[in-house]
Structure formats: structure tokens, C-alpha cells
PDB file of C-alpha atoms in Angstrom:
ATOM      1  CA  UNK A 214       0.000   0.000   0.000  1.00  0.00           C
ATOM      2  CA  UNK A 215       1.340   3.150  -1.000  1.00  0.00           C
ATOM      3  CA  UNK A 216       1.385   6.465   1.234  1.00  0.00           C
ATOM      4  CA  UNK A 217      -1.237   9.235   0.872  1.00  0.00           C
ATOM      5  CA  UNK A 218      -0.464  12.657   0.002  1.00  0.00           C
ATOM      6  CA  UNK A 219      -1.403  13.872   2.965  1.00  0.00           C
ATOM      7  CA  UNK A 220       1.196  11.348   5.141  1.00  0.00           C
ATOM      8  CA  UNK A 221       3.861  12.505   2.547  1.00  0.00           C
ATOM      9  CA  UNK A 222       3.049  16.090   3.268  1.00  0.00           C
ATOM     10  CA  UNK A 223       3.203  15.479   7.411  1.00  0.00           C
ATOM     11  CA  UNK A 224       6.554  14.698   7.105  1.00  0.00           C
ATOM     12  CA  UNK A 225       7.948  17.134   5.012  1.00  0.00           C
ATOM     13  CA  UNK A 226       9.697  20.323   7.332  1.00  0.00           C
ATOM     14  CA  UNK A 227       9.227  23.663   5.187  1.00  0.00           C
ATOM     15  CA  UNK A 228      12.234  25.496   6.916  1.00  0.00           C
ATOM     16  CA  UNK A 229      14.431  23.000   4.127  1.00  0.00           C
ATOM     17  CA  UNK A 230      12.075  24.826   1.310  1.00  0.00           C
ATOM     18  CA  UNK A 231      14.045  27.364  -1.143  1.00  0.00           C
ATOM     19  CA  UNK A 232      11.463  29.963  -1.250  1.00  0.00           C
ATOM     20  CA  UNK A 233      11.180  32.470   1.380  1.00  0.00           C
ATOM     21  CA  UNK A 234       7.354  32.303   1.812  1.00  0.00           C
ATOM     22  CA  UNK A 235       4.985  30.157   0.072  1.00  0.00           C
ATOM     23  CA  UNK A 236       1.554  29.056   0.236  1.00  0.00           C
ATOM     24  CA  UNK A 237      -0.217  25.122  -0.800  1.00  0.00           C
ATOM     25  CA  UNK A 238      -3.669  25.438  -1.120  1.00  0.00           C
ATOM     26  CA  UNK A 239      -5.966  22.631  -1.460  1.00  0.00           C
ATOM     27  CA  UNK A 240      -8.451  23.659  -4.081  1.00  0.00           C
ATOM     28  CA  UNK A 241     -11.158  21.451  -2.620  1.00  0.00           C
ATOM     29  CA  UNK A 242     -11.442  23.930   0.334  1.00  0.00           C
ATOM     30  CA  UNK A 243      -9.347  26.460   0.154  1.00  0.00           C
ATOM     31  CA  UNK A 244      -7.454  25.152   3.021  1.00  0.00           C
ATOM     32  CA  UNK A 245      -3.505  26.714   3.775  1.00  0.00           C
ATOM     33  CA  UNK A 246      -2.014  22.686   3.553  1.00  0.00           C
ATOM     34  CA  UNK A 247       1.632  24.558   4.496  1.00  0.00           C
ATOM     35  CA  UNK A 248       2.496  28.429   4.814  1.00  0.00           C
ATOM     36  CA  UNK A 249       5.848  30.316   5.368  1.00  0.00           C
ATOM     37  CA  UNK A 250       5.375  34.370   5.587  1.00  0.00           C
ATOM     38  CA  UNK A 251       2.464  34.543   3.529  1.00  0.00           C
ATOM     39  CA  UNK A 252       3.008  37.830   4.089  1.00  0.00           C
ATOM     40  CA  UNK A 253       5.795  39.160   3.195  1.00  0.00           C
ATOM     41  CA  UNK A 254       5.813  41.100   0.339  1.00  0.00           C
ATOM     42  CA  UNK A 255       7.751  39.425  -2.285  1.00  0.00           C
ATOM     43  CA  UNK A 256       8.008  40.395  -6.602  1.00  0.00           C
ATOM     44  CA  UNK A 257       4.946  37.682  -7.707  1.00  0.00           C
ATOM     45  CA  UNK A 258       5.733  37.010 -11.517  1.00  0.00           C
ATOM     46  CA  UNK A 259       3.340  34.301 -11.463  1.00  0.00           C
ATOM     47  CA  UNK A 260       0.529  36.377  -9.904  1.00  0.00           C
ATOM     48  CA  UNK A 261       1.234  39.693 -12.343  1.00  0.00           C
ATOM     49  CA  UNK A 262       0.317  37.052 -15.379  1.00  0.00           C
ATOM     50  CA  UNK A 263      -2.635  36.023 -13.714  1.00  0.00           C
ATOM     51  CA  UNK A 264      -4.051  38.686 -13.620  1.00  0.00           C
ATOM     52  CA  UNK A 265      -2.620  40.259 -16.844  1.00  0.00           C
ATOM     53  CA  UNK A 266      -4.509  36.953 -18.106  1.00  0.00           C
ATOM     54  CA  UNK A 267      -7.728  37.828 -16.366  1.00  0.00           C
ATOM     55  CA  UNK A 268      -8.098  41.655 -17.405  1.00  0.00           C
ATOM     56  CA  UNK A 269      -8.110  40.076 -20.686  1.00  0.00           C
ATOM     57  CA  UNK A 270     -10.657  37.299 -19.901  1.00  0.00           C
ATOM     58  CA  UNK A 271     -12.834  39.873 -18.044  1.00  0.00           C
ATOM     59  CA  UNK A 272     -12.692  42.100 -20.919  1.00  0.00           C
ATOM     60  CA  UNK A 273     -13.065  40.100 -24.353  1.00  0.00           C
ATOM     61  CA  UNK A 274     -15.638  37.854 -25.763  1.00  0.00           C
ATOM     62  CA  UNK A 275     -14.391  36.329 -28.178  1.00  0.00           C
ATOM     63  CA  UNK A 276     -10.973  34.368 -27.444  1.00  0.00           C
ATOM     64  CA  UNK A 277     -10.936  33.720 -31.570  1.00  0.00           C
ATOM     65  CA  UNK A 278      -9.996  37.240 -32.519  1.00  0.00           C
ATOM     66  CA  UNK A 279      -6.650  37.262 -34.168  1.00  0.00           C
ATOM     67  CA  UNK A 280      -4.255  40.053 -33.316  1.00  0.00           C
ATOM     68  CA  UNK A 281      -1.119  40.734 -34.903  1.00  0.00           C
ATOM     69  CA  UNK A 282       2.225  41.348 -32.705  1.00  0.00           C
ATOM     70  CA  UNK A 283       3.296  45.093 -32.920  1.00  0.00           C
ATOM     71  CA  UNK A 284       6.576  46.402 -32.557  1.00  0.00           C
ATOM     72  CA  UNK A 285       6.070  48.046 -29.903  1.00  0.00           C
ATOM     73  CA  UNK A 286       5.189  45.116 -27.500  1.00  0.00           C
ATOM     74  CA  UNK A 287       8.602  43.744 -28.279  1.00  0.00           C
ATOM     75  CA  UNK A 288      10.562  46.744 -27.865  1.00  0.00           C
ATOM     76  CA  UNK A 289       9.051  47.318 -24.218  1.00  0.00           C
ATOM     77  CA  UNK A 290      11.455  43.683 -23.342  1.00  0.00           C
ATOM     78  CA  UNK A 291      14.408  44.684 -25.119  1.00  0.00           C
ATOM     79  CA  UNK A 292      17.309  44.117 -22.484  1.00  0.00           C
ATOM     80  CA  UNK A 293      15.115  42.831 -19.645  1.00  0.00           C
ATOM     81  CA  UNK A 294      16.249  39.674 -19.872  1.00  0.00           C
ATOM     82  CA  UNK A 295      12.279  38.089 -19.758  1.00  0.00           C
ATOM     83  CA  UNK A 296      11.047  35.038 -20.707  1.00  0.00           C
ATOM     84  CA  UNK A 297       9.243  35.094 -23.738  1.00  0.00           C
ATOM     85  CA  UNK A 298       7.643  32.500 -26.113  1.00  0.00           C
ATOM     86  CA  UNK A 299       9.404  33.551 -29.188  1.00  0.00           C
ATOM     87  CA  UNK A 300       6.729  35.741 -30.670  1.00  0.00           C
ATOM     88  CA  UNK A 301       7.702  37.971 -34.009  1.00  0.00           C
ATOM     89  CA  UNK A 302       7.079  41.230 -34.577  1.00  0.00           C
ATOM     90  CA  UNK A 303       4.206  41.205 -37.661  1.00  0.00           C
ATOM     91  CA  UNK A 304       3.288  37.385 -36.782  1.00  0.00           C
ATOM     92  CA  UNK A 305      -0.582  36.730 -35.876  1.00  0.00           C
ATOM     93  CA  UNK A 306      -2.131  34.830 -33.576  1.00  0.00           C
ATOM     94  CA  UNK A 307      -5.839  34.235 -31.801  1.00  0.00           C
ATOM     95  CA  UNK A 308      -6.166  35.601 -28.322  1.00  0.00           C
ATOM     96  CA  UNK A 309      -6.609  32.560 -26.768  1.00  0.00           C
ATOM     97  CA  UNK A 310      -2.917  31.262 -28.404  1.00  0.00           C
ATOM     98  CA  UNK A 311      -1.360  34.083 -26.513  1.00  0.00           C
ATOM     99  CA  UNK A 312      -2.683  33.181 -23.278  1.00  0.00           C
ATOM    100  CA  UNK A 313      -1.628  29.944 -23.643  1.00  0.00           C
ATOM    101  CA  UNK A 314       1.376  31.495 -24.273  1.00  0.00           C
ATOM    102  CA  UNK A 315       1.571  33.812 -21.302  1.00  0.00           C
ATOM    103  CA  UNK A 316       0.424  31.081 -19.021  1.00  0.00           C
ATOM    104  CA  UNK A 317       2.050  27.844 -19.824  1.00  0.00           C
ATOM    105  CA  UNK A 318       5.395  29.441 -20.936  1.00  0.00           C
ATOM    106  CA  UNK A 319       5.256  32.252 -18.748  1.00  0.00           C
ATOM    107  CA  UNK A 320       5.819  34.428 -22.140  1.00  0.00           C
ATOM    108  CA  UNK A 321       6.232  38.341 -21.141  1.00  0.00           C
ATOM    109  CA  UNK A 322       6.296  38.717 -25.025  1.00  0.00           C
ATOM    110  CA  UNK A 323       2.856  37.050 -24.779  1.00  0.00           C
ATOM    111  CA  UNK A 324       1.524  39.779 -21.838  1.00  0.00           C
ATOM    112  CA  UNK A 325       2.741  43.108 -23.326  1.00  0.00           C
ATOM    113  CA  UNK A 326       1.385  41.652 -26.573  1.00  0.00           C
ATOM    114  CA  UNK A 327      -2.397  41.175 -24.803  1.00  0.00           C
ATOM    115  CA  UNK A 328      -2.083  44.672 -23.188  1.00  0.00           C
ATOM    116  CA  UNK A 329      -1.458  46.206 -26.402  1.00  0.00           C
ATOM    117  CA  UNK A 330      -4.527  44.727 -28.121  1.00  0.00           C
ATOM    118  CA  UNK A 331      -6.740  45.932 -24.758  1.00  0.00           C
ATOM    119  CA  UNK A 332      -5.653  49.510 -24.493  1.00  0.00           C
ATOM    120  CA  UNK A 333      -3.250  50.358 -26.976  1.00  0.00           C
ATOM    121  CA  UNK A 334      -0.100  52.188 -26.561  1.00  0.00           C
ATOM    122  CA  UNK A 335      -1.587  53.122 -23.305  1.00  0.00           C
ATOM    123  CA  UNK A 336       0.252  50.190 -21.265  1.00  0.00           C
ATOM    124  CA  UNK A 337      -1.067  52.527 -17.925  1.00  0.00           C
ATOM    125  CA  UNK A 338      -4.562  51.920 -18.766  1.00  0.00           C
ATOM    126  CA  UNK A 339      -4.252  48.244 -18.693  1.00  0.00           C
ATOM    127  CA  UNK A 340      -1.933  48.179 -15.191  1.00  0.00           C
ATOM    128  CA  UNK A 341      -5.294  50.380 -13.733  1.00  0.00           C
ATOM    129  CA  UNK A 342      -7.219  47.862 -14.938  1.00  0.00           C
ATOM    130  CA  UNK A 343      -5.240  45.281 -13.246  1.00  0.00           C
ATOM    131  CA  UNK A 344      -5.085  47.324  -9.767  1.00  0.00           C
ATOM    132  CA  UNK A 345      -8.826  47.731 -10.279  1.00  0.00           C
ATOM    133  CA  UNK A 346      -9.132  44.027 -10.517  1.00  0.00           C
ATOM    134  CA  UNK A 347      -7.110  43.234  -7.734  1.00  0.00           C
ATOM    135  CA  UNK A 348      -8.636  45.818  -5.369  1.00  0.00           C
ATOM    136  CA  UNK A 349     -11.893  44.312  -6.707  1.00  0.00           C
ATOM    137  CA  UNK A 350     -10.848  40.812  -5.220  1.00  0.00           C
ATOM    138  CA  UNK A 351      -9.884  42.297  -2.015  1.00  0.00           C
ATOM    139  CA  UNK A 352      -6.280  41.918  -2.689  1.00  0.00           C
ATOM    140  CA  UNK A 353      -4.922  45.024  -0.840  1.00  0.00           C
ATOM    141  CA  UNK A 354      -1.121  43.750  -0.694  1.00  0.00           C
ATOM    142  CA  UNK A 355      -0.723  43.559  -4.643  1.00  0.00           C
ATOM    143  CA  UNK A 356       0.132  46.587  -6.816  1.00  0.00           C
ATOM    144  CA  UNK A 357       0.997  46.446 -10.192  1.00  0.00           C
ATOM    145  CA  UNK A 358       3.317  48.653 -12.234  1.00  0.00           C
ATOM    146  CA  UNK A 359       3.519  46.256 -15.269  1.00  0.00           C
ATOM    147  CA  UNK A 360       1.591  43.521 -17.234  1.00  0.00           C
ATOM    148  CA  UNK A 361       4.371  40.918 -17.241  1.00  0.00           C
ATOM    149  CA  UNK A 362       6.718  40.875 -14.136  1.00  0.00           C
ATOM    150  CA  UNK A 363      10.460  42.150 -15.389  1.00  0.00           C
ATOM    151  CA  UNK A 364      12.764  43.262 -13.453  1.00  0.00           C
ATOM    152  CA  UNK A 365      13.395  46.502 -14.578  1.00  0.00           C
ATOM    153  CA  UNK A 366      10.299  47.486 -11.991  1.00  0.00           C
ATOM    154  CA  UNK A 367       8.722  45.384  -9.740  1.00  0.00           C
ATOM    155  CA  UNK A 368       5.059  44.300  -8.122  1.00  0.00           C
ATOM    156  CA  UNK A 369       4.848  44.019  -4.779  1.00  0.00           C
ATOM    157  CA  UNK A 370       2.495  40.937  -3.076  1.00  0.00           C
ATOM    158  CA  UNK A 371       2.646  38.534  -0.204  1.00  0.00           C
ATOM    159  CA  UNK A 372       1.740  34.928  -1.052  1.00  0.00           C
ATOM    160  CA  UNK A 373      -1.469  35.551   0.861  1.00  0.00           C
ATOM    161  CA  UNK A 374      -2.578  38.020  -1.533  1.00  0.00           C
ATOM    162  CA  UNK A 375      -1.158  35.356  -4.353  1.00  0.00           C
ATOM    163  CA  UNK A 376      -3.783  32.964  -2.853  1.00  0.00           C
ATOM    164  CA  UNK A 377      -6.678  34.990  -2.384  1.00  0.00           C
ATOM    165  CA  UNK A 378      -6.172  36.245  -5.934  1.00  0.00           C
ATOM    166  CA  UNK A 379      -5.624  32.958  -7.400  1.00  0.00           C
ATOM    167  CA  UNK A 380      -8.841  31.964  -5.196  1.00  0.00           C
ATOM    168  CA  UNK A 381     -10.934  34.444  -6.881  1.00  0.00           C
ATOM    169  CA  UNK A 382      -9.435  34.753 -10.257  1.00  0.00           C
ATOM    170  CA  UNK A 383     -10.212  31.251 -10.818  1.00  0.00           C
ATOM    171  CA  UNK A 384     -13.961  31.449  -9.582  1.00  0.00           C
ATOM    172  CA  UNK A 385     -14.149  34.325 -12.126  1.00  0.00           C
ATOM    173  CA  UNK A 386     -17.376  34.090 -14.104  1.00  0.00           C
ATOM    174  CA  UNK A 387     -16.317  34.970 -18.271  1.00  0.00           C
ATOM    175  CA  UNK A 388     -18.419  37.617 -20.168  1.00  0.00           C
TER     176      UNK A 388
END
């Protein structure tokens, strides 16, 4: 007979974990399963796309539109040093391509590419949309200053605030 999850998880001691704070959340209930300094505030890559990914899926109806890659999204990572999915300036894809894109390969060429389609060259207007969001979910230690999570500027969060937005983003009810 093999062990369950949870007898594996009783015996493992999070002060050997990498991360500074973390959070495992069983989906079921919404349960904290382990928890080191949820909340500390910490640079949330993983969160910012989230919710990059949800402005969008608040906002559009139709996940078929195509949209072509400007120049402009690409020049906004030039010497950041971000992961990107290898998107080309002039190439087209459907909406729902790029957030596969931004979501599975964690492509920042993918996010400032969705922001540009939403508001334009007005990258501000989508980071108020995704403050708006996240004060919307009650997610007071999060703000955003970009739509992908570089360096060059950082978000601030605490893992709680990555759970309770991860909580509520995925309850999210599409247009």
C-alpha cells in the first residue's frame, strides 16, 4: 500500500524549502495545507500574469480574434532579460494562443502583446485595470506597475494576496 499525500506532506519540514514564503492550497477547500510568511511582500511574476490573463478574460468575448504582434510590445522587453515564447514582430495569432502562451510558458512577449490589443499604446490603462481588478478581489497587498513581471520594476504581493487572488481569479465568471 502506497502512502497518501497527505502522510507525505506530514513529514515534510518547510524550513528546508528554497522559497522564502509560500503558500499550498488545497483547491477542494481552500485550506492553507503549508504556509511560510504569507506575508511578506515578495516580486509575484506568477501572480502579475494572472491577472494580466484575467483583465483580458474579463474584458473580451471572443478568445478567436486574431491580433497581430506590434513592434512596440517587443521593444518594451528589449534588455530585460524576460522570458518570452518567441513571438515575431508582424506574426498573428488568436487571443486565446497568446494566453496559452503567457500562461504555460510564462511568455512576457505574450503579456505586453495582450495589453497592447486591450488599451493600446496606453500600457497605464491596462496596469489600472489590473489594480482595479485586484482591489476588486480584495487583494490590498498587490500593486501592479507592469503587465508581465520584469525586473526593470517590480510588483509588490505577499503569497497571501497570491492565494486569495488565485482563489478568486479562478472562480471568475467569463463575459
Amino acid at each position: 500500500s502506497g502512502m497518501s499525500f497527505l502522510m507525505v506532506l506530514a513529514r515534510i519540514d518547510i524550513d528546508t524549502f528554497y522559497s522564502d514564503c509560500f503558500i499550498l492550497l488545497c483547491t477542494d477547500n481552500n485550506e492553507a495545507l503549508f504556509a511560510k510568511d504569507i506575508n511578506k511582500q515578495t516580486k509575484p511574476a506568477s501572480l502579475t500574469k494572472i491577472v494580466t490573463a484575467s483583465v483580458i478574460l474579463s474584458e473580451v468575448h471572443n478568445l478567436k480574434q486574431t491580433f497581430t504582434v506590434p513592434t512596440e510590445a517587443l521593444d518594451e522587453l528589449a534588455g530585460t532579460g524576460s522570458s518570452t515564447g518567441g513571438l515575431r514582430v508582424g506574426e498573428t495569432y488568436t487571443l486565446y494562443d497568446l494566453l496559452c502562451c503567457l500562461l504555460i510558458s510564462s511568455a512576457n512577449d505574450a503579456a505586453t502583446t495582450l495589453a497592447t490589443f486591450l488599451t493600446g499604446d496606453d500600457r497605464q490603462a491596462f496596469i489600472d485595470k489590473m489594480n482595479n481588478l485586484a482591489g476588486t478581489l480584495g487583494c490590498d497587498n498587490s500593486h501592479f506597475v507592469n503587465v508581465q513581471q520584469h525586473r526593470r520594476r517590480c510588483t509588490v504581493s505577499s503569497d497571501g494576496t497570491v492565494q486569495l487572488t488565485a482563489t478568486k481569479v479562478f472562480n471568475l465568471q467569463r463575459p
